[in-house]
CSV table of C-alpha atoms in Angstrom, one decimal:
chain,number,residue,atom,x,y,z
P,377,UNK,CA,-28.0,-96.6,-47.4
P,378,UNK,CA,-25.7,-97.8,-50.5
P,379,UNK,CA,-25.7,-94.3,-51.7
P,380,UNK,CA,-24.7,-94.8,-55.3
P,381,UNK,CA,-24.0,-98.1,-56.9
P,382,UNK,CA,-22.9,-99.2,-60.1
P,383,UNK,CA,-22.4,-102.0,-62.2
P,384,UNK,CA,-20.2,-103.4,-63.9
P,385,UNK,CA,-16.7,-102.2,-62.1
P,386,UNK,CA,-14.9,-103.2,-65.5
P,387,UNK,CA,-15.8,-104.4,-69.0
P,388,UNK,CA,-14.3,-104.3,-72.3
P,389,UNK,CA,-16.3,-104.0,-75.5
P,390,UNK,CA,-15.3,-105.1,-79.0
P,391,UNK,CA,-15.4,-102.2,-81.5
P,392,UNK,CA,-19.2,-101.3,-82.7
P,393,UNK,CA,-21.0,-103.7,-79.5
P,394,UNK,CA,-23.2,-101.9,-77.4
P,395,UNK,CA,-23.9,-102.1,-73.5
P,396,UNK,CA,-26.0,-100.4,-70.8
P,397,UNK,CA,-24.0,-99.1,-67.6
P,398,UNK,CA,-26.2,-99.2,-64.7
P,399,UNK,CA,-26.5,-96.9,-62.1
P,400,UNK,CA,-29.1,-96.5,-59.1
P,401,UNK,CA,-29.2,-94.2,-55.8
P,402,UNK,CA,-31.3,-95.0,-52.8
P,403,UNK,CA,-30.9,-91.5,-51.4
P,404,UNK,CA,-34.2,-90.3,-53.2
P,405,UNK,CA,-32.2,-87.3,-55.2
P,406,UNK,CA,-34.0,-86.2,-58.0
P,407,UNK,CA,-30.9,-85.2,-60.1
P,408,UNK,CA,-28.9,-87.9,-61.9
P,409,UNK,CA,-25.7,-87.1,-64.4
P,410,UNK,CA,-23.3,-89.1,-65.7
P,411,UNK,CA,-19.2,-88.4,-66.1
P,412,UNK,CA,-16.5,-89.4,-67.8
P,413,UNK,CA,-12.9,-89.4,-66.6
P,414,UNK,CA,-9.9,-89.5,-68.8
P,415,UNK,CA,-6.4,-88.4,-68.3
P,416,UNK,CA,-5.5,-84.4,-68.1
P,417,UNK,CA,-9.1,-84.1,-69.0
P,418,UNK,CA,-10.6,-84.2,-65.6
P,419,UNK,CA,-14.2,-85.2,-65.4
P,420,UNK,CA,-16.5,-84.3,-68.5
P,421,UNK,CA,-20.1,-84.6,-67.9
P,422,UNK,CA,-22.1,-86.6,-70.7
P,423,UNK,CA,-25.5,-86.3,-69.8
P,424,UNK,CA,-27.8,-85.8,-66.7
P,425,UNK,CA,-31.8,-85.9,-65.5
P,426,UNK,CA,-33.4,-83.6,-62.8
P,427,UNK,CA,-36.4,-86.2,-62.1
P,428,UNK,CA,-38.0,-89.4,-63.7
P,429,UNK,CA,-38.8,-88.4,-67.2
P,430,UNK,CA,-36.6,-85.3,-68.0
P,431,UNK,CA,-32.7,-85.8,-69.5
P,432,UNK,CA,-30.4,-83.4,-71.2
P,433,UNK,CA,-26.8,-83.6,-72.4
P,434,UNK,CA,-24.3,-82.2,-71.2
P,435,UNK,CA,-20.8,-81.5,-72.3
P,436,UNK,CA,-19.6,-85.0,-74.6
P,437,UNK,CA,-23.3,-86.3,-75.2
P,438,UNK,CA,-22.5,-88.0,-78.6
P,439,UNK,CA,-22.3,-91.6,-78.9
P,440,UNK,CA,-24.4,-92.3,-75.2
P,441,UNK,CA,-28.2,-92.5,-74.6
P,442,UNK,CA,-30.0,-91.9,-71.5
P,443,UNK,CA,-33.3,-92.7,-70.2
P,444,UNK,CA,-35.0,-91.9,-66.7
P,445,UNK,CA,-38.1,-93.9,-66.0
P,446,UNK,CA,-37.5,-94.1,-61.8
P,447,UNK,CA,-35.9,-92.0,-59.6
P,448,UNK,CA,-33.7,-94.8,-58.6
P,449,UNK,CA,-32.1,-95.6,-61.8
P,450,UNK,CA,-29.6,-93.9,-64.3
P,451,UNK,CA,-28.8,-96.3,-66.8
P,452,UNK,CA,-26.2,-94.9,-69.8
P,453,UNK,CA,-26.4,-96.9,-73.2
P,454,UNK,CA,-23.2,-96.9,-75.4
P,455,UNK,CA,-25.0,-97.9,-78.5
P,456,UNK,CA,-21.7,-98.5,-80.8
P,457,UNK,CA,-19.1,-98.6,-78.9
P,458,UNK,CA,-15.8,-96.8,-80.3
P,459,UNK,CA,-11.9,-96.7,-78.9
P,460,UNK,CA,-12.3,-93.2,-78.1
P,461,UNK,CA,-15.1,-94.3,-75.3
P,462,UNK,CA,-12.2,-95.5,-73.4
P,463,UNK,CA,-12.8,-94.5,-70.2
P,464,UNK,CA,-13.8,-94.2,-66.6
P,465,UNK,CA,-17.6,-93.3,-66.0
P,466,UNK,CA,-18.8,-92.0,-62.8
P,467,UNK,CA,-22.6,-92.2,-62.1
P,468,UNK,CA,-23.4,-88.9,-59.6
P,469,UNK,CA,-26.7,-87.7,-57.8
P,470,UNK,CA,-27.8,-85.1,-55.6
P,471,UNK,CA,-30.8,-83.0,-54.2
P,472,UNK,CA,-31.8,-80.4,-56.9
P,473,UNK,CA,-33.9,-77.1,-56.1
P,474,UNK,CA,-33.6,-73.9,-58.5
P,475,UNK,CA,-31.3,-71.2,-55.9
P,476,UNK,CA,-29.7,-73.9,-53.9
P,477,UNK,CA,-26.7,-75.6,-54.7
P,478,UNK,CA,-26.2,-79.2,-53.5
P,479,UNK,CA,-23.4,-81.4,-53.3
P,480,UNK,CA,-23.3,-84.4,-55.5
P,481,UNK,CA,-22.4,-87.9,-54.8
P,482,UNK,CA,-20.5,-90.4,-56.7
P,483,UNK,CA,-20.4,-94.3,-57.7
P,484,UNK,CA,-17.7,-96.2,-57.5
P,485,UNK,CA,-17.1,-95.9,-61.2
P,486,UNK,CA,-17.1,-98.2,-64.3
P,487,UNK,CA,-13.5,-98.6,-65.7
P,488,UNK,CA,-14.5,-99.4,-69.7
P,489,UNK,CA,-12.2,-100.5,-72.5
P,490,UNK,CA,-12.8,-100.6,-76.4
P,491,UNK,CA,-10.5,-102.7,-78.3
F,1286,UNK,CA,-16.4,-69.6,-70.7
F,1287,UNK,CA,-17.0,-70.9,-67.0
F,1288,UNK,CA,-14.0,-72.7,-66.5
F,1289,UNK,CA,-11.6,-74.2,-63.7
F,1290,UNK,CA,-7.8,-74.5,-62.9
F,1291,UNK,CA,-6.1,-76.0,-60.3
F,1292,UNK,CA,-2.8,-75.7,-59.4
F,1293,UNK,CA,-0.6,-77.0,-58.6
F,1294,UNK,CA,-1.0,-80.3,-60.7
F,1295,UNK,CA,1.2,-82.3,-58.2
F,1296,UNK,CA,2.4,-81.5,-54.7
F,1297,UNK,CA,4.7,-83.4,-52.7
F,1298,UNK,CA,4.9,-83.0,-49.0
F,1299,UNK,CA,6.7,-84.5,-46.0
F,1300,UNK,CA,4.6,-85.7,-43.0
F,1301,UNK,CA,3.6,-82.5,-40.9
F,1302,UNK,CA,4.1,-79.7,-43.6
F,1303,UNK,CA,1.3,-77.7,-44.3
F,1304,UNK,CA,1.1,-76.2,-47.6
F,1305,UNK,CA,-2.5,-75.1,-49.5
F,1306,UNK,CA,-4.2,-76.0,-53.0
F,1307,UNK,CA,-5.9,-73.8,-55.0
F,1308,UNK,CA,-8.4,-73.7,-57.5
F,1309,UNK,CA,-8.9,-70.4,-59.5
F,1310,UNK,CA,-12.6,-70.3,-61.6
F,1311,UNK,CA,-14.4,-67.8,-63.7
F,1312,UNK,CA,-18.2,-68.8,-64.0
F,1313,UNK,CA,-21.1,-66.8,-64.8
F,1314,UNK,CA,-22.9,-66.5,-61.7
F,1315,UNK,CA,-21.4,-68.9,-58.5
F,1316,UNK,CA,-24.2,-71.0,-57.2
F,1317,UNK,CA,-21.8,-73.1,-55.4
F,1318,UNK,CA,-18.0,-74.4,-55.2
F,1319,UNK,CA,-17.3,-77.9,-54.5
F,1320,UNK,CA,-14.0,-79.4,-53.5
F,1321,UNK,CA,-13.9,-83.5,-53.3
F,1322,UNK,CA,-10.6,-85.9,-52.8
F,1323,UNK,CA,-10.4,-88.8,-54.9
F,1324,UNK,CA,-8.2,-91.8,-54.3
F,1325,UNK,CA,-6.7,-93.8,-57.1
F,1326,UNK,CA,-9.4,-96.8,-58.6
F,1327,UNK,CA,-12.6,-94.8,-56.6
F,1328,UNK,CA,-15.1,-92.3,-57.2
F,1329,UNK,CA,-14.9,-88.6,-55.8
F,1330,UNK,CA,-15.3,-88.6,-52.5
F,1331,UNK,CA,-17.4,-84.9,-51.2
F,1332,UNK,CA,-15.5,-82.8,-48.9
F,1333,UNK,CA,-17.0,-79.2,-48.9
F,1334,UNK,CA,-19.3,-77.0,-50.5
F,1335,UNK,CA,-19.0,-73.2,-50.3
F,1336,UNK,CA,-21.3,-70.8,-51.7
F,1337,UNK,CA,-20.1,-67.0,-51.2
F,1338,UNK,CA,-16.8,-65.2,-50.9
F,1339,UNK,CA,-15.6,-65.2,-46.9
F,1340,UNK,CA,-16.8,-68.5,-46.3
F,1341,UNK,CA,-14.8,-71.0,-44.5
F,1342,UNK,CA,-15.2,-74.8,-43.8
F,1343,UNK,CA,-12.9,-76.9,-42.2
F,1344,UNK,CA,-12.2,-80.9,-41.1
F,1345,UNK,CA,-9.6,-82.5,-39.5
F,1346,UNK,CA,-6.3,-80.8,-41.4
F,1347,UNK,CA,-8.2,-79.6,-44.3
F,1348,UNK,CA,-9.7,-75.8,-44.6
F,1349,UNK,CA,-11.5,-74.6,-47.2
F,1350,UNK,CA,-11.7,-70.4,-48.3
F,1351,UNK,CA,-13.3,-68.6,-50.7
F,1352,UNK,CA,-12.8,-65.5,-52.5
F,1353,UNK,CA,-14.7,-64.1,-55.7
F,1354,UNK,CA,-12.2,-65.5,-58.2
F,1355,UNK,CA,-10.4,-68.4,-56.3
F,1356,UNK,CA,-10.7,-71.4,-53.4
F,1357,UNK,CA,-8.1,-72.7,-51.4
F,1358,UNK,CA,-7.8,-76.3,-49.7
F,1359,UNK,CA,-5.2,-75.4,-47.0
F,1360,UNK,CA,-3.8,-78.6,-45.2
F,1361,UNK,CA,-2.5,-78.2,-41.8
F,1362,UNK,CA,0.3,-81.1,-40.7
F,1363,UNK,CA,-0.6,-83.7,-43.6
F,1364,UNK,CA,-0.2,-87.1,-42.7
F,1365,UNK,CA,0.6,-90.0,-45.4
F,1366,UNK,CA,-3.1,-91.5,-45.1
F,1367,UNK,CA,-4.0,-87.6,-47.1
F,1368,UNK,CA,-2.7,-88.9,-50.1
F,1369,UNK,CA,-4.9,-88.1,-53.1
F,1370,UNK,CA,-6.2,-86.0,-55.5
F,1371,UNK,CA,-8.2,-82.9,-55.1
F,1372,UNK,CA,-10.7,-82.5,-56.8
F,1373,UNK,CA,-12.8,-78.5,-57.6
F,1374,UNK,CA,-15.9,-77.9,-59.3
F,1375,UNK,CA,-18.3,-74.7,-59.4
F,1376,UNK,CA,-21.4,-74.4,-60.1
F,1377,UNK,CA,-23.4,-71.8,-62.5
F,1378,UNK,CA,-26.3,-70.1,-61.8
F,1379,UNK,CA,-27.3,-71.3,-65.2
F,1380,UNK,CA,-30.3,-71.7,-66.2
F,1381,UNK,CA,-31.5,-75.2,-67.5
F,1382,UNK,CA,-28.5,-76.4,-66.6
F,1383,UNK,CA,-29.4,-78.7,-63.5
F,1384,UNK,CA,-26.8,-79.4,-61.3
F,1385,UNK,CA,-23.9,-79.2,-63.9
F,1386,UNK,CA,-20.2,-79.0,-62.1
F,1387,UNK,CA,-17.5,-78.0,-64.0
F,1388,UNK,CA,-14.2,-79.8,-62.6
F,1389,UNK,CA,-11.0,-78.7,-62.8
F,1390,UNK,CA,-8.0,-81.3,-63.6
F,1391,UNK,CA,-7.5,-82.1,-60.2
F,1392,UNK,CA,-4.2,-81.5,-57.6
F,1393,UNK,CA,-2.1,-85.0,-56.8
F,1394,UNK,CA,-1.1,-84.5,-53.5
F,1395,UNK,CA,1.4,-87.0,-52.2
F,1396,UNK,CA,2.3,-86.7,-48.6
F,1397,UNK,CA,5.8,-88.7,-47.3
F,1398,UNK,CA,6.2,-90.4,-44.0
């Protein structure tokens, strides 16, 4: 198994473009979330899915877009990109079942700078 | 608010002394506590999950406890190659809320030859 990929490993965006960061899992897990990582602000989620279909935000949603159309795939849309979106994203998934807890596995991350 | 705190932010250790991390939460209902390590340029690595107060899990030097209001990550006779940081989340029995961790900012450990 890969586990959890994603792609690119770096980019840098222009002020106001917009990209997709992809993310996929070949571990079957139904839930899906996205993270950012900045400095002394530890990891911030920014949105997440608990099966093909179904997406919610989480904690920093604004300014990203999510869709879930396979279990594989996770992709996060930055749909004008800012300097403040300067950051690390970490594409996670797991097994998800109401009165369980499970852990979650990371990507590799997607280091992103805004200029 | 469910929230996390690690300390301390940075620990530095020679080879072979054992010392412990904690990670203090308040959360709404536990479903689960998480502790990963995470090395400069990759993702979080998992290490342990816990889920009720008395539980202990352990690998090689690391052991993980739990009590109702904090976790530790004890680490018996570091070795360089432990170098990292520690990562803790918890989980809320939250409705709605999937699979949501909240993360605390993370211990640097540092471990000298």
């Amino acid at each position: 198994n890969a586990g959890v990929t994603q792609t690119p490993k770096f980019q840098v965006l222009k002020t106001g473009q917009s990209m997709t960061l992809q993310c996929a899992q070949d571990m079957n897990h139904e839930y899906m979330s996205w993270y950012r990582q900045d400095p002394g602000m530890g990891l911030r989620l920014i949105h997440y899915s608990v099966g093909a279909g179904i997406t919610d935000q989480g904690e920093v949603p604004n300014g990203y877009n999510v869709s879930r159309s396979t279990t594989e795939d996770f992709p996060l849309r930055l749909l004008s990109a800012a300097p403040s979106q300067t950051s690390v994203y970490f594409c996670a998934s797991s097994y998800y079942g109401t009165g369980r807890s499970y852990e979650q596995y990371f990507g590799p991350g997607t280091r992103l700078t805004v200029t | 608010e469910d929230q996390v705190t690690q300390s301390p932010e940075a620990l530095r250790l020679q080879e072979g002394e054992s010392s412990s991390l904690n990670c203090s939460y308040t959360v709404s209902g536990l479903r689960g506590l998480f502790w990963y390590r995470q090395d400069p340029g990759k993702g979080p690595e998992f290490l342990f999950t816990l889920y009720s107060a008395g539980e202990e899990k352990e690998k090689e030097r690391l052991k993980a406890t739990l009590t109702k209001k904090e976790s530790f990550l004890h680490i018996t006779a570091p070795k360089p190659e432990d170098s990292a940081t520690y990562l803790c989340a918890v989980q809320a029995v939250i409705y709605n809320q999937g699979g949501k961790l909240i993360f605390g900012q993370g211990t640097e450990l540092s471990v000298k030859p």
